[in-house]
Structure formats: structure tokens, C-alpha cells
CSV table of N, CA and C in Angstrom, one decimal:
chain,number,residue,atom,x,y,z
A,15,UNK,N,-18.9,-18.3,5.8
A,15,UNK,CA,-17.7,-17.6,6.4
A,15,UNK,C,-17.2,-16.6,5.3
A,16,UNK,N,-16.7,-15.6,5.9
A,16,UNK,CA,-16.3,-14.5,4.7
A,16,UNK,C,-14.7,-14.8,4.7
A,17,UNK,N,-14.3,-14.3,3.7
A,17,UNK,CA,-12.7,-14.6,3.6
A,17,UNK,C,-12.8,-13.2,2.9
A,18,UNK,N,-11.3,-12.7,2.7
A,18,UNK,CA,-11.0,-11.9,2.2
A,18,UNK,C,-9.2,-11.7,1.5
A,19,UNK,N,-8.9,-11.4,0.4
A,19,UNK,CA,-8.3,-11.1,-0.5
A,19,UNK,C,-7.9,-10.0,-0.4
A,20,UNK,N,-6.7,-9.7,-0.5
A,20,UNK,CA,-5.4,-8.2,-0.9
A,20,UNK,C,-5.1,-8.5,-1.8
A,21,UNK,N,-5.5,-7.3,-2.6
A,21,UNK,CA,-5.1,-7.4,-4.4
A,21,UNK,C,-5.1,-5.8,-4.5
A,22,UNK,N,-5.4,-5.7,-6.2
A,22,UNK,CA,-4.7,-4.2,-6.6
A,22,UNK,C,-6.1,-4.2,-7.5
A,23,UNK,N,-6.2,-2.9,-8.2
A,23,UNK,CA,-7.4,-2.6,-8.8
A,23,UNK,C,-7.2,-3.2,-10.1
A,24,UNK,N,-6.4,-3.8,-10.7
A,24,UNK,CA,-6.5,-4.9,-11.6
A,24,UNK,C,-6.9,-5.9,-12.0
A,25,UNK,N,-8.0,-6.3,-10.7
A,25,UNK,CA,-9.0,-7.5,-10.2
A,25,UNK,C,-9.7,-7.4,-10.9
A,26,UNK,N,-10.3,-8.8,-11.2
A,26,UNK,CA,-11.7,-8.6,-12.2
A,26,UNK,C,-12.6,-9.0,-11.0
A,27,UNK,N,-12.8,-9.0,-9.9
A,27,UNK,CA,-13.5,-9.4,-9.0
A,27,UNK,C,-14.1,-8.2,-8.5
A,28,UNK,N,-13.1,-6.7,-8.2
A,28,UNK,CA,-12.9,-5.9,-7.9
A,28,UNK,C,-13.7,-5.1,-8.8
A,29,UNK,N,-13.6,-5.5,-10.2
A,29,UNK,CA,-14.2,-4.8,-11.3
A,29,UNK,C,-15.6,-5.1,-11.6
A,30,UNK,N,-16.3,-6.4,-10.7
A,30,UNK,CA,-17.5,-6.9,-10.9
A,30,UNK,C,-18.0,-6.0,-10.2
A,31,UNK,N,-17.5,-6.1,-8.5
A,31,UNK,CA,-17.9,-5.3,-7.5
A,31,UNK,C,-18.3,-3.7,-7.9
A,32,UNK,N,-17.5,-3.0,-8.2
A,32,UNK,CA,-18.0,-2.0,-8.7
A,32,UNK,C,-18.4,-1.3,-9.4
A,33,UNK,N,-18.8,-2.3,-10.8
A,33,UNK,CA,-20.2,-2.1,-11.4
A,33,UNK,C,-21.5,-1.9,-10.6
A,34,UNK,N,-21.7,-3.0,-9.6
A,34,UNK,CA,-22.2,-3.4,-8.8
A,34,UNK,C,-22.8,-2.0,-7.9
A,35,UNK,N,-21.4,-1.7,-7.5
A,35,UNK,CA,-21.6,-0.5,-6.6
A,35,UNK,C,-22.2,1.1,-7.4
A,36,UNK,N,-21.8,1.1,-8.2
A,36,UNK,CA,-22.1,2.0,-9.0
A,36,UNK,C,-23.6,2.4,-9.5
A,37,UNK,N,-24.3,1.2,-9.9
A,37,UNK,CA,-25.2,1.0,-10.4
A,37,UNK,C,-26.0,1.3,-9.2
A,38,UNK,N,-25.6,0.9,-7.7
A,38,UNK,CA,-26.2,0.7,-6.5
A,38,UNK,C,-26.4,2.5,-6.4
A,39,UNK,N,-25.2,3.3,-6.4
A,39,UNK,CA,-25.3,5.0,-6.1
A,39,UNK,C,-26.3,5.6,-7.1
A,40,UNK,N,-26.3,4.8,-8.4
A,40,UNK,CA,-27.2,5.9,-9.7
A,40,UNK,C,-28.9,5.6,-9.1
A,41,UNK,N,-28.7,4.4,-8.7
A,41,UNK,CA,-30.2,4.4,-8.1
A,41,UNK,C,-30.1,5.3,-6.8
A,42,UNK,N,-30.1,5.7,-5.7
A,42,UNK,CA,-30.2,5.9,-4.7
A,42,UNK,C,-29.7,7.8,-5.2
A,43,UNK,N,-28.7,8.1,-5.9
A,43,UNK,CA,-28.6,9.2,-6.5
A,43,UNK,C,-28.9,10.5,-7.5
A,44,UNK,N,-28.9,9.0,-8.5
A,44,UNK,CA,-29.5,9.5,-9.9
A,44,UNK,C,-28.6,10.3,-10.6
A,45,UNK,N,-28.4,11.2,-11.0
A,45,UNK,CA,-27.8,12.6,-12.0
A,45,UNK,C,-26.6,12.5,-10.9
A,46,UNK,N,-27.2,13.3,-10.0
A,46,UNK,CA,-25.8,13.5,-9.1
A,46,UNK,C,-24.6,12.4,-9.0
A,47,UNK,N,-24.8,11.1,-9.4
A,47,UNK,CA,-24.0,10.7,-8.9
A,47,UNK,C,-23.1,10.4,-10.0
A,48,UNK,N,-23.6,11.1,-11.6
A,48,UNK,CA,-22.7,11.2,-12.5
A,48,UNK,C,-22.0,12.1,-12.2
A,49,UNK,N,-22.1,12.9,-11.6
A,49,UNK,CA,-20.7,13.9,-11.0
A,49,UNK,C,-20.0,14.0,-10.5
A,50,UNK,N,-20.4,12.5,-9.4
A,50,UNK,CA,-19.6,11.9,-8.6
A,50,UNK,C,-18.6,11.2,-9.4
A,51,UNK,N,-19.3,10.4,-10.0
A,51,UNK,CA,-17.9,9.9,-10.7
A,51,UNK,C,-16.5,10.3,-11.2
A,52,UNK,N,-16.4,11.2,-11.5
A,52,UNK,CA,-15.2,11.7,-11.7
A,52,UNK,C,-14.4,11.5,-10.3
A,53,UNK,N,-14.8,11.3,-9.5
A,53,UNK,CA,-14.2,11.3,-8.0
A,53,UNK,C,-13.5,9.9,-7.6
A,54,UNK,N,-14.2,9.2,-8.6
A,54,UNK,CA,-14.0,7.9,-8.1
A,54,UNK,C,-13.4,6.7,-9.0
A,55,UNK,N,-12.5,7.2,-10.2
A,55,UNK,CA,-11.6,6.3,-10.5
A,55,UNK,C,-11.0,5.7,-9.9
A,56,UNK,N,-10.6,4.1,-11.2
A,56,UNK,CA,-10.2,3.0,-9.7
A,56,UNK,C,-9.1,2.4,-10.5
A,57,UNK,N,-8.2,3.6,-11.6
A,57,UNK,CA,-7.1,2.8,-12.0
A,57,UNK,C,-5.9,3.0,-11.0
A,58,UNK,N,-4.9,2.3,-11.1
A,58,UNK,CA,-3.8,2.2,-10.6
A,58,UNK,C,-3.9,2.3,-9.1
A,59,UNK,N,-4.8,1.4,-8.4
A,59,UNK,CA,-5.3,1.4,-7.0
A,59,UNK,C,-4.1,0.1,-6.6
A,60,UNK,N,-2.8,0.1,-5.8
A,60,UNK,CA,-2.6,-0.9,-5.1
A,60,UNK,C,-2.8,-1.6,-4.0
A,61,UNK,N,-4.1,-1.1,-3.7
A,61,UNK,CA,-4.3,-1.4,-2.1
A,61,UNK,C,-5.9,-1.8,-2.2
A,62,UNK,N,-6.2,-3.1,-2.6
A,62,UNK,CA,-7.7,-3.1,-2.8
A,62,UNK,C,-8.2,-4.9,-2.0
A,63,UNK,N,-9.2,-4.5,-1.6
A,63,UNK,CA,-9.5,-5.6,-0.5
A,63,UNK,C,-10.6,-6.5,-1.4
A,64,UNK,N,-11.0,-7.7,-1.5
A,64,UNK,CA,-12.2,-8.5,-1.9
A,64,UNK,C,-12.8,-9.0,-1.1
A,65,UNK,N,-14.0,-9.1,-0.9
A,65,UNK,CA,-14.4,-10.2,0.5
A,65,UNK,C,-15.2,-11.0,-0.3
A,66,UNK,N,-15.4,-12.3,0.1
A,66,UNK,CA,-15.6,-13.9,-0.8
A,66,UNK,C,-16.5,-14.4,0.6
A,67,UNK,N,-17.9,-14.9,0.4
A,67,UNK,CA,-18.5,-15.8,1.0
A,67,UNK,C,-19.0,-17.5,-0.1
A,68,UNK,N,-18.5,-18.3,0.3
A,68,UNK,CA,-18.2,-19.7,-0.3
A,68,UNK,C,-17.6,-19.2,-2.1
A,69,UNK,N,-16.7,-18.7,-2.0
A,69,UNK,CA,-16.0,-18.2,-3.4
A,69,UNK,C,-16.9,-17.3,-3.9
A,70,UNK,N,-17.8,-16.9,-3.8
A,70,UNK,CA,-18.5,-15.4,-4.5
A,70,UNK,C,-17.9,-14.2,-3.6
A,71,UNK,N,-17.6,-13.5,-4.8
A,71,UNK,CA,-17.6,-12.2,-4.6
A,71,UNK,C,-18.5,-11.3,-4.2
A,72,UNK,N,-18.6,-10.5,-3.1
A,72,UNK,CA,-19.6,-9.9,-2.6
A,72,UNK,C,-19.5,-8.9,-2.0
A,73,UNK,N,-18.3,-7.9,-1.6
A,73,UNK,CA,-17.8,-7.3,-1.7
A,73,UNK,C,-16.3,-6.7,-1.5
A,74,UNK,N,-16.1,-5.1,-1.7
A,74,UNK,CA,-15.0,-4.6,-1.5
A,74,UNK,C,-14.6,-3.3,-0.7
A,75,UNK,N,-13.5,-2.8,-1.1
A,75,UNK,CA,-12.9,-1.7,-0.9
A,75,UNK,C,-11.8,-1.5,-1.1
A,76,UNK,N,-10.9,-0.5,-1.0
A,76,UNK,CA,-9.9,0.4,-1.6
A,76,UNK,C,-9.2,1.4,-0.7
A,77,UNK,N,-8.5,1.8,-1.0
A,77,UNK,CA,-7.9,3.1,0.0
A,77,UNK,C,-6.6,3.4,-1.0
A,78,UNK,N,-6.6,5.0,-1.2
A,78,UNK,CA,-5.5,5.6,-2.0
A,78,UNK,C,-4.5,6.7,-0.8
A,79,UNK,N,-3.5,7.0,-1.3
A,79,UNK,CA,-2.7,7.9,-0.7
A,79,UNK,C,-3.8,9.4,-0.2
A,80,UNK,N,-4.0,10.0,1.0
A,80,UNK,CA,-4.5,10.8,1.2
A,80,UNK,C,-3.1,12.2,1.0
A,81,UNK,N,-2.5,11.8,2.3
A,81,UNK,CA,-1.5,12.9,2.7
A,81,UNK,C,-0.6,11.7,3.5
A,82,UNK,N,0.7,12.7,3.5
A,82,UNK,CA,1.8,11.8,4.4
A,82,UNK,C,1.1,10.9,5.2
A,83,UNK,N,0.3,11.4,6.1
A,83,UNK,CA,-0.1,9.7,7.3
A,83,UNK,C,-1.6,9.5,7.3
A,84,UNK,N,-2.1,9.7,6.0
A,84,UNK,CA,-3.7,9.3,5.8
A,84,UNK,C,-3.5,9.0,4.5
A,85,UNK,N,-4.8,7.8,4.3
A,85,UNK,CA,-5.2,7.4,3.3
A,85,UNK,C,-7.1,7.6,3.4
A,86,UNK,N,-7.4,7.5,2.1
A,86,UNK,CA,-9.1,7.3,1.9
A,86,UNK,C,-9.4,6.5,1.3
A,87,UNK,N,-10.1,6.2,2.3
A,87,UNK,CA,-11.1,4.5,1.9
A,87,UNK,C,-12.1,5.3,0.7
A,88,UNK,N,-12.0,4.3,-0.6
A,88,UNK,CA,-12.9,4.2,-1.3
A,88,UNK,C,-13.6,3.5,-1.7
A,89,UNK,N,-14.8,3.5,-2.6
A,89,UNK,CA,-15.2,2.2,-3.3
A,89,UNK,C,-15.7,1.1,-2.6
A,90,UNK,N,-16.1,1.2,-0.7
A,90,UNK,CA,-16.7,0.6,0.0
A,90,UNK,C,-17.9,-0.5,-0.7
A,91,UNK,N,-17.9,-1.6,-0.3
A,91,UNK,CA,-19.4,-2.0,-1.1
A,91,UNK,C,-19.3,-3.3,-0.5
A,92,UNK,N,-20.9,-3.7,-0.3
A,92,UNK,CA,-21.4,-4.9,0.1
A,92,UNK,C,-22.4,-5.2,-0.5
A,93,UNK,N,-22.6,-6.3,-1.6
A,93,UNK,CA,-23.7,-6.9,-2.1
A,93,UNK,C,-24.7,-6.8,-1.5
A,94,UNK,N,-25.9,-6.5,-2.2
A,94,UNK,CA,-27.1,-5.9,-1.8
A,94,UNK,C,-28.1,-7.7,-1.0
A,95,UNK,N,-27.7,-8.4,-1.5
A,95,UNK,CA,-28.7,-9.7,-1.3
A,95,UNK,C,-27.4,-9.6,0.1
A,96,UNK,N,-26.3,-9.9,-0.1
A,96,UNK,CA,-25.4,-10.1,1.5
A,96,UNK,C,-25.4,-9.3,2.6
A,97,UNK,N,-26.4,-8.2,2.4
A,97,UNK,CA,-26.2,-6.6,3.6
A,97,UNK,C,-26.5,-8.0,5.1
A,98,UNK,N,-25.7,-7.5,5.8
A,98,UNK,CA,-26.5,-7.4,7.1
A,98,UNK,C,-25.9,-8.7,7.7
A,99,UNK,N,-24.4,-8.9,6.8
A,99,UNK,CA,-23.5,-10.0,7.5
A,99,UNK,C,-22.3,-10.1,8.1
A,100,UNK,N,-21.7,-8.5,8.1
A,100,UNK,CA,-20.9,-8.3,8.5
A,100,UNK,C,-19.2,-8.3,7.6
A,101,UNK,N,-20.0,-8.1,6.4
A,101,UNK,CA,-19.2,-7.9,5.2
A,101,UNK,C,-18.3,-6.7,5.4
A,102,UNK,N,-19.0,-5.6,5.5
A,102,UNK,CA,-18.4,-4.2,5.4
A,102,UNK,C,-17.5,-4.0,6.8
A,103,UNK,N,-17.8,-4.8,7.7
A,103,UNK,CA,-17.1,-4.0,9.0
A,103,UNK,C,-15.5,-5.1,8.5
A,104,UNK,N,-15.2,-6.5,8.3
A,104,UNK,CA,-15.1,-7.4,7.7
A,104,UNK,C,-13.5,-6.3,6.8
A,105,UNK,N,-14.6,-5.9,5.8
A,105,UNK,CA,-13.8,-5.3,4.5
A,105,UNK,C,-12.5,-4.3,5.3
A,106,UNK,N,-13.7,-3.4,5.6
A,106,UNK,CA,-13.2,-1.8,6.7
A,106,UNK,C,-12.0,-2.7,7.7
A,107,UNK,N,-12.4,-3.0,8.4
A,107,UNK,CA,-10.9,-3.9,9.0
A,107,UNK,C,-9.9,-4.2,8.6
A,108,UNK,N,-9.9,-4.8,7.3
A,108,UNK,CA,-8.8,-5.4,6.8
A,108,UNK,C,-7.8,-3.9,6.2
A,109,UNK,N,-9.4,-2.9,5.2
A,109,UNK,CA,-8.4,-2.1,5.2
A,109,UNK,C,-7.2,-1.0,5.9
A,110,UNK,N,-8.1,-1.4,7.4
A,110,UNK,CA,-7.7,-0.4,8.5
A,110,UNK,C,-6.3,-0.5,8.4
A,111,UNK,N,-6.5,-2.1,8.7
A,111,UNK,CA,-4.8,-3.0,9.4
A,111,UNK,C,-4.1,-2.7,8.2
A,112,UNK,N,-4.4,-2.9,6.8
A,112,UNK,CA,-3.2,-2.9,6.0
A,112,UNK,C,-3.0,-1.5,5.5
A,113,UNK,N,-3.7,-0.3,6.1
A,113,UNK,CA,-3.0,1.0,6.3
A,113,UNK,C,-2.1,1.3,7.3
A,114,UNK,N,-2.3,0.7,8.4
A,114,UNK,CA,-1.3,0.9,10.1
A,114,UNK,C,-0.2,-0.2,9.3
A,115,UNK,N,-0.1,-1.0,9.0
A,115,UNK,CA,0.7,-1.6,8.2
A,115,UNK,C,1.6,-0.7,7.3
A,116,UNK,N,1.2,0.4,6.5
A,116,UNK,CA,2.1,0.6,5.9
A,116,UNK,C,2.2,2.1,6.4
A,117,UNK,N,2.1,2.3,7.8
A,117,UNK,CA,2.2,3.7,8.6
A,117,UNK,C,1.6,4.5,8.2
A,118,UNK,N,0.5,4.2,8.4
A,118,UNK,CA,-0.5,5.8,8.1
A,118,UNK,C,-1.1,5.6,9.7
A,119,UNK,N,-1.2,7.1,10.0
A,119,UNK,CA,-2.5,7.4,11.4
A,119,UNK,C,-3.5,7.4,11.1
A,120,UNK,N,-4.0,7.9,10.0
A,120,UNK,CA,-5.7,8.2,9.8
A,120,UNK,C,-6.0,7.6,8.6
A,121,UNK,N,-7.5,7.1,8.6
A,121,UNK,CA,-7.8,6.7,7.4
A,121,UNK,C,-9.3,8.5,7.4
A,122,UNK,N,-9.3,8.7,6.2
A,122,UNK,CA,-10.6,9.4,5.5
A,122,UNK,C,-11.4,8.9,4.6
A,123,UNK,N,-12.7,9.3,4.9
A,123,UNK,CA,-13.6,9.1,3.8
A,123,UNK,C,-14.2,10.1,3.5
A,124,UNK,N,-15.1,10.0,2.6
A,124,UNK,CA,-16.6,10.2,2.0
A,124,UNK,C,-17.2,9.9,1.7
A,125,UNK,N,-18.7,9.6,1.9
A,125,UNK,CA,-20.3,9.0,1.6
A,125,UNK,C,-21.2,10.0,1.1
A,126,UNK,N,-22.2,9.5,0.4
A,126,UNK,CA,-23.0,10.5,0.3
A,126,UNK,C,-23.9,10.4,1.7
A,127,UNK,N,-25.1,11.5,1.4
A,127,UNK,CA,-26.0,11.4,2.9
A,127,UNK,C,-27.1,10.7,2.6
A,128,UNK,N,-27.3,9.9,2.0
A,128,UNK,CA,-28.0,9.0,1.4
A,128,UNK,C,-28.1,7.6,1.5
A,129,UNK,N,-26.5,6.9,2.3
A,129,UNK,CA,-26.5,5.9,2.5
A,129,UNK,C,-26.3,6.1,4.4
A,130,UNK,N,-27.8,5.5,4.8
A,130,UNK,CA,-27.9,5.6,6.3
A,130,UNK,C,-26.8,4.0,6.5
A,131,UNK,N,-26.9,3.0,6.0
A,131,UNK,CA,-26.2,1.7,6.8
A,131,UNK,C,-24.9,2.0,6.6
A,132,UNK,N,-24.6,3.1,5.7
A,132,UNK,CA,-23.1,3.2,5.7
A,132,UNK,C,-22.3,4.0,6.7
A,133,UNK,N,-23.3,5.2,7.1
A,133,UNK,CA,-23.3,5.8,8.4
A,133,UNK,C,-23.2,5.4,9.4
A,134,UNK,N,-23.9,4.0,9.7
A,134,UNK,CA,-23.8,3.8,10.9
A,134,UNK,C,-23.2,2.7,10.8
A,135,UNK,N,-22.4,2.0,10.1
A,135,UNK,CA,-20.9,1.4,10.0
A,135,UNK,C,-19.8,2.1,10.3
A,136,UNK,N,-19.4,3.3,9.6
A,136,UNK,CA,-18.7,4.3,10.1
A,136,UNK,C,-18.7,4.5,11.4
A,137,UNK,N,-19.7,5.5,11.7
A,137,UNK,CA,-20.0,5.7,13.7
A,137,UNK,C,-19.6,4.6,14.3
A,138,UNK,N,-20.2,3.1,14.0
A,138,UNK,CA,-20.2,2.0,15.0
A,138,UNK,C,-18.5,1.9,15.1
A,139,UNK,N,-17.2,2.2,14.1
A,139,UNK,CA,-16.0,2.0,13.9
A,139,UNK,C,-15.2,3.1,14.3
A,140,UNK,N,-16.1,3.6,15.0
A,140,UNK,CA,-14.6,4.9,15.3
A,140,UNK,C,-14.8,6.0,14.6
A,141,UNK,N,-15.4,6.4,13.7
A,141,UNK,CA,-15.4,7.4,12.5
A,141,UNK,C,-16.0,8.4,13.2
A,142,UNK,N,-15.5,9.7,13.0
A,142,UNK,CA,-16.3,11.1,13.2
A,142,UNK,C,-16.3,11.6,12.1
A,143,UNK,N,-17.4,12.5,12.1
A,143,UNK,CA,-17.5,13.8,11.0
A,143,UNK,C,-16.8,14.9,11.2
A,144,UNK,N,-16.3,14.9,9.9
A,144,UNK,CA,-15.3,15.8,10.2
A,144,UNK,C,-15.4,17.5,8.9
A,145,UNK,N,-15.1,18.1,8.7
A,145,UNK,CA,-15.6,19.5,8.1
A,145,UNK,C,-14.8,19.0,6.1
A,146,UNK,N,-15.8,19.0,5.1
A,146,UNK,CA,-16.0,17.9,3.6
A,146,UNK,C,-13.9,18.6,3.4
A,147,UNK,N,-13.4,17.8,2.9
A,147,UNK,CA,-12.2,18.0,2.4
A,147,UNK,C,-11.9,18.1,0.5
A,148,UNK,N,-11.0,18.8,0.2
A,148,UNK,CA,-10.8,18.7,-1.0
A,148,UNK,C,-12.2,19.0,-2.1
A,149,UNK,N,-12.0,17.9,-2.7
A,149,UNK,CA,-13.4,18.1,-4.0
A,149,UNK,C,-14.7,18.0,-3.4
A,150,UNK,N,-14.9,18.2,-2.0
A,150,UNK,CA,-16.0,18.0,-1.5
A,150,UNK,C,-16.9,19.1,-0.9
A,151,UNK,N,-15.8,20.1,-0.2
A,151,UNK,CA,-15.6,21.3,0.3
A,151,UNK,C,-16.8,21.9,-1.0
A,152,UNK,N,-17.8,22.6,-0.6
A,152,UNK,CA,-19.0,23.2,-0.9
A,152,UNK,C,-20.2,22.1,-1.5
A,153,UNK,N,-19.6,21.1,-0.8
A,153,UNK,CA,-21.0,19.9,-1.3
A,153,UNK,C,-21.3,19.2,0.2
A,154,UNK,N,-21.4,20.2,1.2
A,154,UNK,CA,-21.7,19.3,2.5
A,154,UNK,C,-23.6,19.0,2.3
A,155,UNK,N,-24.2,19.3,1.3
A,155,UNK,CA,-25.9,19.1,1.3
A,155,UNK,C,-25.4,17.6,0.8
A,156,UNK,N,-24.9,17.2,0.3
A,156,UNK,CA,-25.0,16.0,-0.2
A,156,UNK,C,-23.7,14.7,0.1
A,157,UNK,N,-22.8,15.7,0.3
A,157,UNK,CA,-21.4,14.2,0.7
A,157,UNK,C,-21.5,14.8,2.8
A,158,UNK,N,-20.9,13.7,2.8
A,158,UNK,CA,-20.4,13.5,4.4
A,158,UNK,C,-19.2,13.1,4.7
A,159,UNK,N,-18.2,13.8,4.9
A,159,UNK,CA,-16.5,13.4,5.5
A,159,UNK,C,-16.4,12.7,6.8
A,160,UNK,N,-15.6,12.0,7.1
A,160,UNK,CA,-15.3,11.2,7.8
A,160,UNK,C,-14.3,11.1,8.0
A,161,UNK,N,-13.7,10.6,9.4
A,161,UNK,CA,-11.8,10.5,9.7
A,161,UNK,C,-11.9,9.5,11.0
A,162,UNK,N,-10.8,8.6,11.3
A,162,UNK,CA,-10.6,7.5,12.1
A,162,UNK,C,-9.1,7.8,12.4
A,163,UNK,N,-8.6,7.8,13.9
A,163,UNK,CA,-7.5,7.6,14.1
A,163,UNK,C,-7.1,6.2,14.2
A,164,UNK,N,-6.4,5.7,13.6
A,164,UNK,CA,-5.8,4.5,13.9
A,164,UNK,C,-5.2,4.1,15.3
A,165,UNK,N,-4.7,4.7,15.8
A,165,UNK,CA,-3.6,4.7,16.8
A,165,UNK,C,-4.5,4.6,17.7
A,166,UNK,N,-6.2,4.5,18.0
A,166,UNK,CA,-7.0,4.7,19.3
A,166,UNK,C,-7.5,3.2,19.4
């Protein structure tokens, strides 16, 4: 059974996790995804999710202030040995509700185009593509934007 945890990026659970994740993008990326990084600091995050199957940690996510009525999911991740349990839709849920919770309409993301299961978690949840935002805008060969209305 998965359970899940609302915490802040101060977690060391959180901090296992995305080592975890990180290590998971340099393979699948390589070089590029040291330039990702800069994108993806994870101090002063208050809004951060843990999912726990029998007390292990196995995955997370996050979501920062986007604009007045959006936030972006970051830091998505599901243990590589746990794929295929229902972790991430699990995670993505919780952070949905605890954005409509504190009045946001839309959640946003970004993935690279390199993670197909994470694509089609997105799609399966409502997510459309939507035209790269912000620090992403001239990297559509390699990131993919994304947006969810809450309200549907």
C-alpha cells in the first residue's frame, strides 16, 4: 500500500529521493542534464510530497509558486525497482489537491523528451502540451511543457 507524506524540502527522505532522481536524468541525459540543473533547485520548497510503500521511501514531488493561480510540479520521481505501481499518479494527485487547496487553477510542468512513462502519466491525467515557458522557451528539441486545469 502506498501512503504518502506532506512535508517541505527539508526532508531527508526527499533528499534521498532526489539523488535518486537525478542520477536517474544524468543517465538517460548525460551532459545536458547538467544544465538542467540549475533549473531544478530544491531549497526552500514548502510544498513537497513523499510516497512510502511498507515505510520505504520511493518516491516524490514538489510544486513551487508559478504565477498568481499556477504552480509547477517539480522533482517528479518514482523508484526505478517500484515503476509500474501507481506511485506517480499517487504522488501527482496529492500534489494536485494540495494546490486546489491553496487556490491555484493550473498546475505546470516540464519533462524532458526522453522520459516516455512520464509522458504518458501526464496525458493519462489531464495534461496538455502546451508552447516551453520561461527558461525553457528555445529548448523545445529537448524539454516538453505541460499545463492541467484543475477546475475540469
Amino acid at each position: 500500500m502506498i501512503t504518502i507524506r506532506r512535508t517541505d524540502s527539508k526532508d531527508r527522505d526527499f533528499h534521498f529521493l532526489v539523488d535518486k532522481l537525478n542520477k536517474d536524468l544524468l543517465e538517460r541525459y548525460g551532459e545536458l542534464q547538467v544544465f538542467y540543473n540549475q533549473f531544478n533547485k530544491i531549497e526552500n520548497i514548502p510544498s513537497v510530497v513523499v510516497a512510502y510503500i511498507d515505510s520505504k521511501p520511493v518516491g516524490c514531488g514538489c510544486f513551487k509558486r508559478f504565477n498568481d493561480s499556477s504552480v509547477e510540479i517539480k522533482r517528479m520521481y518514482a523508484a526505478e525497482e517500484q515503476r509500474g505501481k501507481g506511485i506517480g499518479g499517487t504522488i501527482l494527485n496529492e500534489l494536485e489537491k494540495w494546490a486546489a487547496e491553496l487556490g491555484n487553477q493550473y498546475t505546470v510542468l516540464e519533462m524532458g523528451n526522453n522520459q516516455p512513462e512520464a509522458a504518458h502519466l501526464y496525458k493519462s491525467r489531464g495534461y496538455r502540451i502546451i508552447p516551453n515557458y520561461g527558461q525553457y522557451i528555445g529548448m523545445e528539441a529537448t524539454s516538453i511543457c505541460m499545463k492541467k486545469d484543475l477546475n475540469l
